[in-house]
PDB file of C-alpha atoms and ligand atoms in Angstrom:
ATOM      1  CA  UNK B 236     116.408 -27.664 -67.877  1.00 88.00           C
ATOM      2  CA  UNK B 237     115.818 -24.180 -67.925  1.00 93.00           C
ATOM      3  CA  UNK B 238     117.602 -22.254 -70.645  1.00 97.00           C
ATOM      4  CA  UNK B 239     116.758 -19.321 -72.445  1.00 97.00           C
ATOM      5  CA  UNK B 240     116.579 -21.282 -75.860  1.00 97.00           C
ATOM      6  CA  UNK B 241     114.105 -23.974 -73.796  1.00 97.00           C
ATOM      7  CA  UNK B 242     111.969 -20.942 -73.171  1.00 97.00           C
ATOM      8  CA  UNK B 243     111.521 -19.574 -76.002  1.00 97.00           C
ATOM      9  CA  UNK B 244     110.806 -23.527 -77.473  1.00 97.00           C
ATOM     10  CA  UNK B 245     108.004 -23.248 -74.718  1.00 97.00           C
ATOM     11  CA  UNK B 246     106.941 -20.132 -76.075  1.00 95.00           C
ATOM     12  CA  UNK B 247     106.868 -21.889 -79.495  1.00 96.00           C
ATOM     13  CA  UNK B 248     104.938 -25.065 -78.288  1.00 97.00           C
ATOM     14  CA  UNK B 249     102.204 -22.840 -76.216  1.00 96.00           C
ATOM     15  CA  UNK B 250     102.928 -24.542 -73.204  1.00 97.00           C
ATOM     16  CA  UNK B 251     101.992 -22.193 -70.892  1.00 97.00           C
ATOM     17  CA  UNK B 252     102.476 -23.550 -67.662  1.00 98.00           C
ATOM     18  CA  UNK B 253     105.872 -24.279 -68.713  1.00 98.00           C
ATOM     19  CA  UNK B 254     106.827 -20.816 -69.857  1.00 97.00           C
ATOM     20  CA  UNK B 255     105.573 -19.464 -66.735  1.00 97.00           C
ATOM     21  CA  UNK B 256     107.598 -22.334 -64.809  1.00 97.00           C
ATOM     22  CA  UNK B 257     110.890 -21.915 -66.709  1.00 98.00           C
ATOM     23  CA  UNK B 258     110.546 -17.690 -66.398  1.00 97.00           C
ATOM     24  CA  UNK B 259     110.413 -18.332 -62.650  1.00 97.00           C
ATOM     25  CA  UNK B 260     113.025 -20.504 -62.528  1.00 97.00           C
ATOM     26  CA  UNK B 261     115.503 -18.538 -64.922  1.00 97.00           C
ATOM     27  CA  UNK B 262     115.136 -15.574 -62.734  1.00 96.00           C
ATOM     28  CA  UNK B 263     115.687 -17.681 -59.529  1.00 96.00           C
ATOM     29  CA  UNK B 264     118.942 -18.555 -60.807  1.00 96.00           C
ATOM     30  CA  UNK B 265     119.733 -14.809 -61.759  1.00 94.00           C
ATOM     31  CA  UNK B 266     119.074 -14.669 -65.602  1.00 94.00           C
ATOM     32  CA  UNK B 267     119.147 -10.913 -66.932  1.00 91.00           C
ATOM     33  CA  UNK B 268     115.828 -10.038 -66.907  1.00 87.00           C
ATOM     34  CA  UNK B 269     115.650  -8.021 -70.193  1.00 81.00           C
ATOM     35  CA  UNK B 270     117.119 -11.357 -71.619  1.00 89.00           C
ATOM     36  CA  UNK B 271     114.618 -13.582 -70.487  1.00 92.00           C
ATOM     37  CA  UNK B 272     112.259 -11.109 -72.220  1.00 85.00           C
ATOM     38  CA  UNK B 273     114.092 -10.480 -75.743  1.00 81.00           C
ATOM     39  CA  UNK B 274     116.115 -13.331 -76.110  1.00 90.00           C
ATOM     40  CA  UNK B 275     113.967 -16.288 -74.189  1.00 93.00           C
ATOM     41  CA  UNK B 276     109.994 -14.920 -74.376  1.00 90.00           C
ATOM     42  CA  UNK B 277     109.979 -12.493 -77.939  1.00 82.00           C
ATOM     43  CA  UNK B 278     112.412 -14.150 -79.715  1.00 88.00           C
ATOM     44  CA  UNK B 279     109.931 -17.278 -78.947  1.00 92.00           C
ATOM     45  CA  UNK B 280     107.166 -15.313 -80.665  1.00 87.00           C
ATOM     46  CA  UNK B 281     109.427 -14.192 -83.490  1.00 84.00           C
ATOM     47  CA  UNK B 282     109.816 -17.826 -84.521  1.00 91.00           C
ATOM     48  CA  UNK B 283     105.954 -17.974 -84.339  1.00 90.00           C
ATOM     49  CA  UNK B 284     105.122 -14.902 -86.246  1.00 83.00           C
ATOM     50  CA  UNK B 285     107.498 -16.489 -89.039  1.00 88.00           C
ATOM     51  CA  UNK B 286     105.896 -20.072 -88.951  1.00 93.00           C
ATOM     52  CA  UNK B 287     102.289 -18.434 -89.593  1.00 89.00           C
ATOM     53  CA  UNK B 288     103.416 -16.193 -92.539  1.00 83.00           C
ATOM     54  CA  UNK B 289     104.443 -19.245 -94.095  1.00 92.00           C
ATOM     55  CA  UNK B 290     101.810 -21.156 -92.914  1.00 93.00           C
ATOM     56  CA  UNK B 291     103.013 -23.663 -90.542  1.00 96.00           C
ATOM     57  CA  UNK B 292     101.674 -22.189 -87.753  1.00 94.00           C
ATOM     58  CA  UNK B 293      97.591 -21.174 -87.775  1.00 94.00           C
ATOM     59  CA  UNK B 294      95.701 -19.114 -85.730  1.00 90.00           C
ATOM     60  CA  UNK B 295      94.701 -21.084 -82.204  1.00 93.00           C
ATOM     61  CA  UNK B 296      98.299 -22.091 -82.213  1.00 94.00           C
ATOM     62  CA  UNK B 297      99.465 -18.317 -82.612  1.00 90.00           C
ATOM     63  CA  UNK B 298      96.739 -17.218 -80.031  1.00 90.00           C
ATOM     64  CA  UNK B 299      97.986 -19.721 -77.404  1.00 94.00           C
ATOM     65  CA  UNK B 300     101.986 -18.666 -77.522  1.00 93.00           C
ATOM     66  CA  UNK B 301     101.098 -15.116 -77.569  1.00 88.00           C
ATOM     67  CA  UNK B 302      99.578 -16.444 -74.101  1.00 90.00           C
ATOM     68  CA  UNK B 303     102.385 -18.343 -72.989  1.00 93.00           C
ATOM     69  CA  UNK B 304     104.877 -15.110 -74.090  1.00 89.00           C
ATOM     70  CA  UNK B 305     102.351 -12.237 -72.429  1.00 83.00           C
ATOM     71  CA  UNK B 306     102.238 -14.764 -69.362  1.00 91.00           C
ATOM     72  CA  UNK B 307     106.162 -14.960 -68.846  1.00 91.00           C
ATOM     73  CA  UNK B 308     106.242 -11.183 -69.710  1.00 85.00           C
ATOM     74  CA  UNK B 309     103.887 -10.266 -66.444  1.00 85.00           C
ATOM     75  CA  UNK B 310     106.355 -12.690 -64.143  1.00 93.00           C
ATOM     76  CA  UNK B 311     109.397 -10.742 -65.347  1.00 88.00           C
ATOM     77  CA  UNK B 312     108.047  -6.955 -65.339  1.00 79.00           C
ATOM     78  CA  UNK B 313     108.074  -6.067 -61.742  1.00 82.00           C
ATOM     79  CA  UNK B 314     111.990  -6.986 -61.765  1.00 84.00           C
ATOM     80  CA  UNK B 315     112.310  -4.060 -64.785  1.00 73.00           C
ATOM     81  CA  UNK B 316     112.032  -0.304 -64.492  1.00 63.00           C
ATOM     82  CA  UNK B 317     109.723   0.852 -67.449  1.00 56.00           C
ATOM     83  CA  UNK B 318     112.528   3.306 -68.760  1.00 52.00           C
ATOM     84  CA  UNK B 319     114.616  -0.339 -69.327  1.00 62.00           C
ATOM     85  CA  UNK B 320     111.938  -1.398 -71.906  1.00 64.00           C
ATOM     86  CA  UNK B 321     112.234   0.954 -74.709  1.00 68.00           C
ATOM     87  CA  UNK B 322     109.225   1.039 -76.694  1.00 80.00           C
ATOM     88  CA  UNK B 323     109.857   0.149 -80.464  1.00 88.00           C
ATOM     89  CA  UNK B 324     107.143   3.050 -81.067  1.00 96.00           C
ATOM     90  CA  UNK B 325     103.832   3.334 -80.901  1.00 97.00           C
ATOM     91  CA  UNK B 326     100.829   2.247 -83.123  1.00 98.00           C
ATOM     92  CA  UNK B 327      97.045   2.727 -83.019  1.00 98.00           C
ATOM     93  CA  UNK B 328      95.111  -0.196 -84.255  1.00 98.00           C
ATOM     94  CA  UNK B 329      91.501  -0.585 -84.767  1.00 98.00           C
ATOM     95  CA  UNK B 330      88.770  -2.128 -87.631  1.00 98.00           C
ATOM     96  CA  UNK B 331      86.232   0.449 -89.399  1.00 98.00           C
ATOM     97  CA  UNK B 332      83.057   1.456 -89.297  1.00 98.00           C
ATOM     98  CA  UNK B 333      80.131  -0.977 -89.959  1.00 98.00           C
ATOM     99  CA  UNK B 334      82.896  -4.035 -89.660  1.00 98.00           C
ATOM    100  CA  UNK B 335      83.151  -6.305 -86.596  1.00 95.00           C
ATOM    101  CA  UNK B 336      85.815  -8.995 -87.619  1.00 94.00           C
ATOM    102  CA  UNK B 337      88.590  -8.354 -85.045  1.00 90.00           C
ATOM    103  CA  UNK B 338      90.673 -11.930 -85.210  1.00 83.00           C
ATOM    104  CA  UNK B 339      93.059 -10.555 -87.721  1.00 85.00           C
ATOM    105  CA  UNK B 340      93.576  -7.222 -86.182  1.00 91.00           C
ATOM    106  CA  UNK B 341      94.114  -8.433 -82.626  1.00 87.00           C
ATOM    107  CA  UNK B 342      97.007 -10.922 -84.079  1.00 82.00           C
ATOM    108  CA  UNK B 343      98.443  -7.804 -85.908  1.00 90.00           C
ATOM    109  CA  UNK B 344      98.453  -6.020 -82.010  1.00 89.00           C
ATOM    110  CA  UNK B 345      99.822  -9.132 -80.469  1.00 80.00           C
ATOM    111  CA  UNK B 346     102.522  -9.471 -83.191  1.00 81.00           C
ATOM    112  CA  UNK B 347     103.037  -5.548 -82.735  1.00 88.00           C
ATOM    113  CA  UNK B 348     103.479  -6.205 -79.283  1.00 84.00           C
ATOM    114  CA  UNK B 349     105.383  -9.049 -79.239  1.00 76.00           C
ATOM    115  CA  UNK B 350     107.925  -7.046 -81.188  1.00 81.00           C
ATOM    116  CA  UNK B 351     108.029  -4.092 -78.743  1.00 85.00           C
ATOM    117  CA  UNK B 352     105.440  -1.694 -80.212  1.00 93.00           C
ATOM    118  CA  UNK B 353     103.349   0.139 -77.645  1.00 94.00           C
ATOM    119  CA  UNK B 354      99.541  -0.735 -79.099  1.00 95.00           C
ATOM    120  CA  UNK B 355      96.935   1.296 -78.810  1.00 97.00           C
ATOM    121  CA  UNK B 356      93.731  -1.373 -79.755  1.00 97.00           C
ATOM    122  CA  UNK B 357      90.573   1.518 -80.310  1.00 98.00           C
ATOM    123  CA  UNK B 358      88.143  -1.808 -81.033  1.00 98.00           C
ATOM    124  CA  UNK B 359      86.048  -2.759 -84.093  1.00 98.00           C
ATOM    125  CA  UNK B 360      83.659  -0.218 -86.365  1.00 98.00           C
ATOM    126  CA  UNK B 361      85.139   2.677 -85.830  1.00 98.00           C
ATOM    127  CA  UNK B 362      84.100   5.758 -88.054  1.00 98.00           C
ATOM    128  CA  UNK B 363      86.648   8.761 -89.454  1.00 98.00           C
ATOM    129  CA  UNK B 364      86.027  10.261 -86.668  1.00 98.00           C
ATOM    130  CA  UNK B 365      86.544   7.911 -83.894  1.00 98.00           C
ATOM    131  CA  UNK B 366      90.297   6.923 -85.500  1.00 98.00           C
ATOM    132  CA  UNK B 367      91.050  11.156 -86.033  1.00 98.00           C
ATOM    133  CA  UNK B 368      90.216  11.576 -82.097  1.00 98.00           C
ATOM    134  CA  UNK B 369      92.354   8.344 -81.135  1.00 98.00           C
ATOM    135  CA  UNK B 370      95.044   9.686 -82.878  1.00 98.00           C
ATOM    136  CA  UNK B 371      94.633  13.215 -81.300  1.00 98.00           C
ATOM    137  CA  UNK B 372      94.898  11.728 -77.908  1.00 98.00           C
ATOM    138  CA  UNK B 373      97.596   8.987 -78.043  1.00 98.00           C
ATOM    139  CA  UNK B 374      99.590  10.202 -80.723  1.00 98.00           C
ATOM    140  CA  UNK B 375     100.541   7.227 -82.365  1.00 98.00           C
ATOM    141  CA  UNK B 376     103.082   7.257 -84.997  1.00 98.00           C
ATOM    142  CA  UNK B 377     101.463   4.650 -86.854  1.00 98.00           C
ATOM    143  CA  UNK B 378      97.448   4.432 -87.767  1.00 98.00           C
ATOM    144  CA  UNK B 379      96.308   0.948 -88.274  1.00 98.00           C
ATOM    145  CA  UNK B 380      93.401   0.023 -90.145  1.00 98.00           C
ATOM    146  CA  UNK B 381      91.509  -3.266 -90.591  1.00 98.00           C
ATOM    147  CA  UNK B 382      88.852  -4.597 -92.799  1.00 98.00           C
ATOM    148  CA  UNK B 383      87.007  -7.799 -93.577  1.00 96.00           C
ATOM    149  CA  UNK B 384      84.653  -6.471 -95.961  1.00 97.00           C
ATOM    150  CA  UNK B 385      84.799  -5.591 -99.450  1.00 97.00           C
ATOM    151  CA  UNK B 386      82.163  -3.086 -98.384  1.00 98.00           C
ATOM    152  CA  UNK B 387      83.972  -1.594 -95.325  1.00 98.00           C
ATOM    153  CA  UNK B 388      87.086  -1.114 -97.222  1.00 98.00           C
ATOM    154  CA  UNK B 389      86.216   1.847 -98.635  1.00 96.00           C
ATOM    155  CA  UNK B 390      85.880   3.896 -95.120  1.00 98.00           C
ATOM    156  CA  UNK B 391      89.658   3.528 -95.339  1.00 98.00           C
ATOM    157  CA  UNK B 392      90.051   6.458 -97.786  1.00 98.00           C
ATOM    158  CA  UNK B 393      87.249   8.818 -95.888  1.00 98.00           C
ATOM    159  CA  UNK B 394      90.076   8.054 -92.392  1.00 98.00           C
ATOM    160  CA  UNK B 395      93.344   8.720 -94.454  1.00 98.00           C
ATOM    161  CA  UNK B 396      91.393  12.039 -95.855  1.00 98.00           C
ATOM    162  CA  UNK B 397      90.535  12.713 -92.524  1.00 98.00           C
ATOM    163  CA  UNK B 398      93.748  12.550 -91.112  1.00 98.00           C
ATOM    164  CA  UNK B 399      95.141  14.769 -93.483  1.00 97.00           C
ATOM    165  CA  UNK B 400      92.419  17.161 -93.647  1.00 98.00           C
ATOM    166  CA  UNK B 401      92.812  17.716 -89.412  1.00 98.00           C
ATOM    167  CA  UNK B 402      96.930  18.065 -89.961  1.00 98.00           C
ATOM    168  CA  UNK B 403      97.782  14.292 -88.912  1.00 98.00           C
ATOM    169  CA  UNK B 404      99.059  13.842 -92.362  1.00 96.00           C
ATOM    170  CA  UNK B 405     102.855  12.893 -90.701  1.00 97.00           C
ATOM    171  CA  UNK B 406     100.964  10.038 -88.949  1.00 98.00           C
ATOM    172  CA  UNK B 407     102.092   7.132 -91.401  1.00 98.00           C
ATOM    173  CA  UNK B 408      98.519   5.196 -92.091  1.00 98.00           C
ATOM    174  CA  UNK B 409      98.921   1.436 -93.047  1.00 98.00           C
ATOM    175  CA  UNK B 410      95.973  -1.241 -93.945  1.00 98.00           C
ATOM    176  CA  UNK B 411      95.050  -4.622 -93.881  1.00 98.00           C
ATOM    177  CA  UNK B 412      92.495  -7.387 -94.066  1.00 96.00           C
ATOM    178  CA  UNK B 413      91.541  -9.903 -96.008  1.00 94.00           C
ATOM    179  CA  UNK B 414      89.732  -8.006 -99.186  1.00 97.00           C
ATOM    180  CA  UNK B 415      93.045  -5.484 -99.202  1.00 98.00           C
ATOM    181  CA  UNK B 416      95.959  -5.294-101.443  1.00 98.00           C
ATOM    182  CA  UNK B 417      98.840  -3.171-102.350  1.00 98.00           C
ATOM    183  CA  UNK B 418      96.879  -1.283-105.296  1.00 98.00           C
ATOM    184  CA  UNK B 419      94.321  -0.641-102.933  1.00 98.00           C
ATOM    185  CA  UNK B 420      96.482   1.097-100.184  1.00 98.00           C
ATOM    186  CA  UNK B 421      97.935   2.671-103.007  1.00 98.00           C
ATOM    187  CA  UNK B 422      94.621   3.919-104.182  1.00 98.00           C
ATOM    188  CA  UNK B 423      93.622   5.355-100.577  1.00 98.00           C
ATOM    189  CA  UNK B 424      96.505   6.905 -99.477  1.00 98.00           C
ATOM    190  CA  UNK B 425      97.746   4.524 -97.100  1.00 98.00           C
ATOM    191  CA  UNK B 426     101.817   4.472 -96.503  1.00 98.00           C
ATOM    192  CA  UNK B 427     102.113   0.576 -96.336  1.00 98.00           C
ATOM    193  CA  UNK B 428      99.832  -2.540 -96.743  1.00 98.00           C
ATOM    194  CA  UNK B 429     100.625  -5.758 -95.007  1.00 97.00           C
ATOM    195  CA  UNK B 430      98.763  -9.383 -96.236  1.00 93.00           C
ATOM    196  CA  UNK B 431      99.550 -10.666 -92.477  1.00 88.00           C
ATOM    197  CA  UNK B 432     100.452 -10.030 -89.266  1.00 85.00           C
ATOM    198  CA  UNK B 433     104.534 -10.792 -89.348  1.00 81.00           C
ATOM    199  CA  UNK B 434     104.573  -8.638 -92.328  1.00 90.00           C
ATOM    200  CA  UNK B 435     102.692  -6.095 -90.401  1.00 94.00           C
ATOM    201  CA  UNK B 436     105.913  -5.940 -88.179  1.00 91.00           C
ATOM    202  CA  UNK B 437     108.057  -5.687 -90.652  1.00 93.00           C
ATOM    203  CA  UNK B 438     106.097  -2.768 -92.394  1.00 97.00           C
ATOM    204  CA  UNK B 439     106.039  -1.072 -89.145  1.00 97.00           C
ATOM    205  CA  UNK B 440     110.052  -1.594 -88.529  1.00 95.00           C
ATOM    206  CA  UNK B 441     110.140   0.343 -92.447  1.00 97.00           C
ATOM    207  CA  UNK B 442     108.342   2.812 -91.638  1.00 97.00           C
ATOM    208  CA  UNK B 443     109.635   4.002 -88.225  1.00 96.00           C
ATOM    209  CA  UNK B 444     113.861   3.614 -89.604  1.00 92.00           C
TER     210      UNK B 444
HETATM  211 CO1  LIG Z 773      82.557 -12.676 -91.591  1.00 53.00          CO
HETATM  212  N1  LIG Z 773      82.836 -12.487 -93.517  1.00 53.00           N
HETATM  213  N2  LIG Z 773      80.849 -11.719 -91.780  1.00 53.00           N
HETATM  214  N3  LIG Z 773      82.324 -13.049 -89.715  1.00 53.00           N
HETATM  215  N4  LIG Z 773      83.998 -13.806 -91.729  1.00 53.00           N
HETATM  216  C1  LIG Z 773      84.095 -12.964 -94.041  1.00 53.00           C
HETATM  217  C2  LIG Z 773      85.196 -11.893 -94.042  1.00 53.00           C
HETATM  218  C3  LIG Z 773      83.745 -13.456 -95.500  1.00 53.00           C
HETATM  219  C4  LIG Z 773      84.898 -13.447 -96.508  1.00 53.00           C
HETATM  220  C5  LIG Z 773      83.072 -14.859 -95.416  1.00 53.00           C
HETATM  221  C6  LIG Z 773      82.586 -15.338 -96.753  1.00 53.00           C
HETATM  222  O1  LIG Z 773      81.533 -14.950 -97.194  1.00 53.00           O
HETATM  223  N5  LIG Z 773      83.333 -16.187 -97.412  1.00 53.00           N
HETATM  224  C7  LIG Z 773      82.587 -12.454 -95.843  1.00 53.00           C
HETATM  225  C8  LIG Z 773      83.021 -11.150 -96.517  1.00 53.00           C
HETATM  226  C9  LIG Z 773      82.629 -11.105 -97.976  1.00 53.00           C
HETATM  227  C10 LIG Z 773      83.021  -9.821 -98.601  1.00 53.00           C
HETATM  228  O2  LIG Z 773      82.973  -8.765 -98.064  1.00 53.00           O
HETATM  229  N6  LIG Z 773      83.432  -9.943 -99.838  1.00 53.00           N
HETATM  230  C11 LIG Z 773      81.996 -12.225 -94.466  1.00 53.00           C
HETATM  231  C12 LIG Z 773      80.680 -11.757 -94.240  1.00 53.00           C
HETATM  232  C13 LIG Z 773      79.823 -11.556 -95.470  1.00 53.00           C
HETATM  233  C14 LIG Z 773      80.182 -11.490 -92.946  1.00 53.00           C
HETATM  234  C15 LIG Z 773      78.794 -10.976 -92.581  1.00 53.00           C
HETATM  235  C16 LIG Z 773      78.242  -9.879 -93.484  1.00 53.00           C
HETATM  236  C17 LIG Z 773      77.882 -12.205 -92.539  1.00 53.00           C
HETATM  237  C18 LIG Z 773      76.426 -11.902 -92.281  1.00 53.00           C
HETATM  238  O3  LIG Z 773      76.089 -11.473 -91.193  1.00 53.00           O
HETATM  239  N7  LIG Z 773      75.642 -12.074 -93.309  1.00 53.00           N
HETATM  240  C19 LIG Z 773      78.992 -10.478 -91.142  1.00 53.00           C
HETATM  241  C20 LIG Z 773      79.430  -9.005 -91.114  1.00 53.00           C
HETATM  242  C21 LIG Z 773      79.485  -8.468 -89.737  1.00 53.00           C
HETATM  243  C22 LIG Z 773      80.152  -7.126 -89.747  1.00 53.00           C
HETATM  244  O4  LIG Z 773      81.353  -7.077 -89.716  1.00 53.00           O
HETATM  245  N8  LIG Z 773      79.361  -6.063 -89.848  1.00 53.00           N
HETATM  246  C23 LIG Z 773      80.122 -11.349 -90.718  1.00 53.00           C
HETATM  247  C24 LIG Z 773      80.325 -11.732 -89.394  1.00 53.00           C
HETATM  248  C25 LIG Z 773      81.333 -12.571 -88.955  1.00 53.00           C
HETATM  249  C26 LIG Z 773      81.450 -13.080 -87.528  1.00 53.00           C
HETATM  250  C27 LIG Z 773      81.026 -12.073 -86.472  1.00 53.00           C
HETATM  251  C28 LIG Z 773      80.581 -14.307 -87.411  1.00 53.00           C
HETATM  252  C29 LIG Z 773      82.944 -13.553 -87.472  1.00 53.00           C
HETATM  253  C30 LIG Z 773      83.906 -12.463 -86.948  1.00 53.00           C
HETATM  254  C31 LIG Z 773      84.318 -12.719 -85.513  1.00 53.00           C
HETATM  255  C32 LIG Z 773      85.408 -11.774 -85.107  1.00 53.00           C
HETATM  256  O5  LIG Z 773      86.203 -11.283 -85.901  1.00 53.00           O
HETATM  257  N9  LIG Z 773      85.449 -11.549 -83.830  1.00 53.00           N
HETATM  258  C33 LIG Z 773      83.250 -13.756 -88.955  1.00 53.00           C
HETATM  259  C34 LIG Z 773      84.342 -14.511 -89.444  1.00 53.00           C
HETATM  260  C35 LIG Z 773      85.140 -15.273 -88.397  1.00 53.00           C
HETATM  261  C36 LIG Z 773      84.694 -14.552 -90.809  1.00 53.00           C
HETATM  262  C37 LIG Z 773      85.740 -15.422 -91.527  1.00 53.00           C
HETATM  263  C38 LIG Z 773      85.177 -16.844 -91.547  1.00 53.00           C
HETATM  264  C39 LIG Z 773      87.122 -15.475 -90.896  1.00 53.00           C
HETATM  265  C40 LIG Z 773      87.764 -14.106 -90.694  1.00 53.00           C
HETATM  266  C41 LIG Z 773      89.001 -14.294 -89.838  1.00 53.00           C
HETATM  267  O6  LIG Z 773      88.979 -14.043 -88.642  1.00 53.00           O
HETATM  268  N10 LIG Z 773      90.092 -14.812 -90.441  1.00 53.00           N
HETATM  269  C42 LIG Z 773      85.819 -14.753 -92.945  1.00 53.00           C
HETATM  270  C43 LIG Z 773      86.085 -15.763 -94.071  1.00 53.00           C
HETATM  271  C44 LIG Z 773      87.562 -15.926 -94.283  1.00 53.00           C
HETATM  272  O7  LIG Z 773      88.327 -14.977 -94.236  1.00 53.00           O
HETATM  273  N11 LIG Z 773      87.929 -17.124 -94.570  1.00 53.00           N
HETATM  274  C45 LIG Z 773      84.610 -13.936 -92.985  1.00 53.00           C
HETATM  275  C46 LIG Z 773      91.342 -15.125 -89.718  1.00 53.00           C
HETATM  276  C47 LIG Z 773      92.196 -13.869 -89.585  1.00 53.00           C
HETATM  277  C48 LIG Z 773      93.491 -14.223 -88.858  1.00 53.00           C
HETATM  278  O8  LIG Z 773      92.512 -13.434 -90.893  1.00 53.00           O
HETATM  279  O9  LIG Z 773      91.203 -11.306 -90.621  1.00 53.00           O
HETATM  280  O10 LIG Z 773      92.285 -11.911 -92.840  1.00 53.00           O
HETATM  281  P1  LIG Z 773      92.306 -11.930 -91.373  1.00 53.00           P
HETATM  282  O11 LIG Z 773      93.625 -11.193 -90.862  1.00 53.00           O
HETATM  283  C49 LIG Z 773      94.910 -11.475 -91.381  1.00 53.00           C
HETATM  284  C50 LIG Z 773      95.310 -10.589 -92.561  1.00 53.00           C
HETATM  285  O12 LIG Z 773      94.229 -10.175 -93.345  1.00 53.00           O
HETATM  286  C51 LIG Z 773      96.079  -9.478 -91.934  1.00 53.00           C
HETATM  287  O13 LIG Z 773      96.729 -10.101 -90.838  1.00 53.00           O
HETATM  288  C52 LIG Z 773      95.860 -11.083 -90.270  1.00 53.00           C
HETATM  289  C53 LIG Z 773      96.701 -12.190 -89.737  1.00 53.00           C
HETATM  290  O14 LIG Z 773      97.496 -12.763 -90.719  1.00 53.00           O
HETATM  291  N12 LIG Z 773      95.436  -8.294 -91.429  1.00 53.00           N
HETATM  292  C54 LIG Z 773      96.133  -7.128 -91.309  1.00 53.00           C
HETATM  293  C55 LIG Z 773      94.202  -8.097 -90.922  1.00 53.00           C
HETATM  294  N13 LIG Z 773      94.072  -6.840 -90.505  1.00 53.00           N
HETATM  295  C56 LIG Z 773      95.240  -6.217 -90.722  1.00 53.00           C
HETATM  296  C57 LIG Z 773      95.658  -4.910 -90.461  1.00 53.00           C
HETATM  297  C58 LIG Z 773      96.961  -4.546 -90.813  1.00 53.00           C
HETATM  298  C59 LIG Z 773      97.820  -5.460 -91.415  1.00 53.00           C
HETATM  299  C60 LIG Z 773      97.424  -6.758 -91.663  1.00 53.00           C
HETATM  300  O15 LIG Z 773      97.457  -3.329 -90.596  1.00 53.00           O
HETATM  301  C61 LIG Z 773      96.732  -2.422 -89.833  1.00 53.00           C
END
């Protein structure tokens, strides 16, 4: 039956088909959109995001409802002026120079996403520079930063000094990866440091109230 709880337990499963199925059939019987959206496709994703922090959930399984959700999303959009989706805000994401691991990252986007952020993905090894001019053109109000290598890690500090040296100092800067932890973002700079992508949310939600 189509519900808005069965959809988001699509969502959940990573049936796809289904999702897109039950999304057409909600609206044909004249579900709110927005609802379908918050309470039926994100609030799917939500239960995701918390299953892989506490790892019951693992990547491929993550990958394929952030399908199923994105999927359901594109049926639904046409039927909602953009001004009715408020963005939660807006964050730049992208991995540093010399580092091309991008799995962990793109899950922090689709989480971001997921959750209502507007995300700005700039791609893997990207210099100082490259994150500075980002920010200068799609003022973000949250910098991102990746890295899977305890040798990459350090360009980290050279962005946040960066930032602050060119006056985006009010940009909040957060980090993650593997090889990061709180002393470290402590040690650069960074506002925040998140060990996963749900927590990446929730550092986000912090630093934006
Ligand atoms: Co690479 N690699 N790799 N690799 N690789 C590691 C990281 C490594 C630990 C493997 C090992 O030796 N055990 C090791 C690093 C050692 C070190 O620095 N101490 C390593 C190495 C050495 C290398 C190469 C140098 C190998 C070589 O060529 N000799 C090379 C470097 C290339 C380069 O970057 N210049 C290399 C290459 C690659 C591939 C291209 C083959 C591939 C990357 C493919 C891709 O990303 N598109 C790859 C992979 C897949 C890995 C492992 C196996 C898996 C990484 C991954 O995707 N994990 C990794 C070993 C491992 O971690 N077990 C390894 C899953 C992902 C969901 O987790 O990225 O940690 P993670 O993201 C998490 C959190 O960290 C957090 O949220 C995510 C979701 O929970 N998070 C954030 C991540 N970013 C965040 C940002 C945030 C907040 C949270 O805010 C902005």
């Amino acid at each position: 039956m189509a519900t808005i709880e069965n959809l988001s337990k699509c969502v959940i499963r990573g049936n796809v088909a289904k999702t897109k199925k039950m999304t057409q059939a909600l609206i044909d019987e004249g579900a709110v959109p927005l609802d379908i959206i918050n309470k039926g496709l994100i609030a799917g994703m939500n239960v995701v995001g918390v299953r892989f922090k506490n790892g019951e959930m693992f990547v491929p399984e993550v990958m394929v409802a952030a399908k199923a959700m994105s999927q359901g999303i594109e049926i639904v959009k046409p039927l909602i002026a953009e001004t009715d989706m408020p963005s939660a805000g807006k964050v730049l994401l992208g991995t540093v120079k010399g580092d091309l691991h991008d799995i962990g990252k793109n899950l922090v986007g689709i989480m971001l996403e997921s959750s209502g952020y507007t995300v700005i993905d700039i791609g893997i090894d990207k210099s100082p520079e490259s994150f500075v001019n980002a920010i200068k053109e799609h003022q973000p109000h949250i910098m991102g930063m990746s890295a899977l290598l305890t040798t990459t890690m350090l360009h980290m500090k050279d962005t946040i000094e960066l930032m602050k040296e060119e006056g985006l100092g009010h940009v909040k800067a957060i980090v993650g990866g593997a090889p990061i932890s709180q002393d470290f973002a402590d040690e650069v700079g960074a506002d925040g440091f998140a060990p996963d992508a749900a927590s990446a949310v929730d550092l986000c939600n912090a630093l934006l109230s």
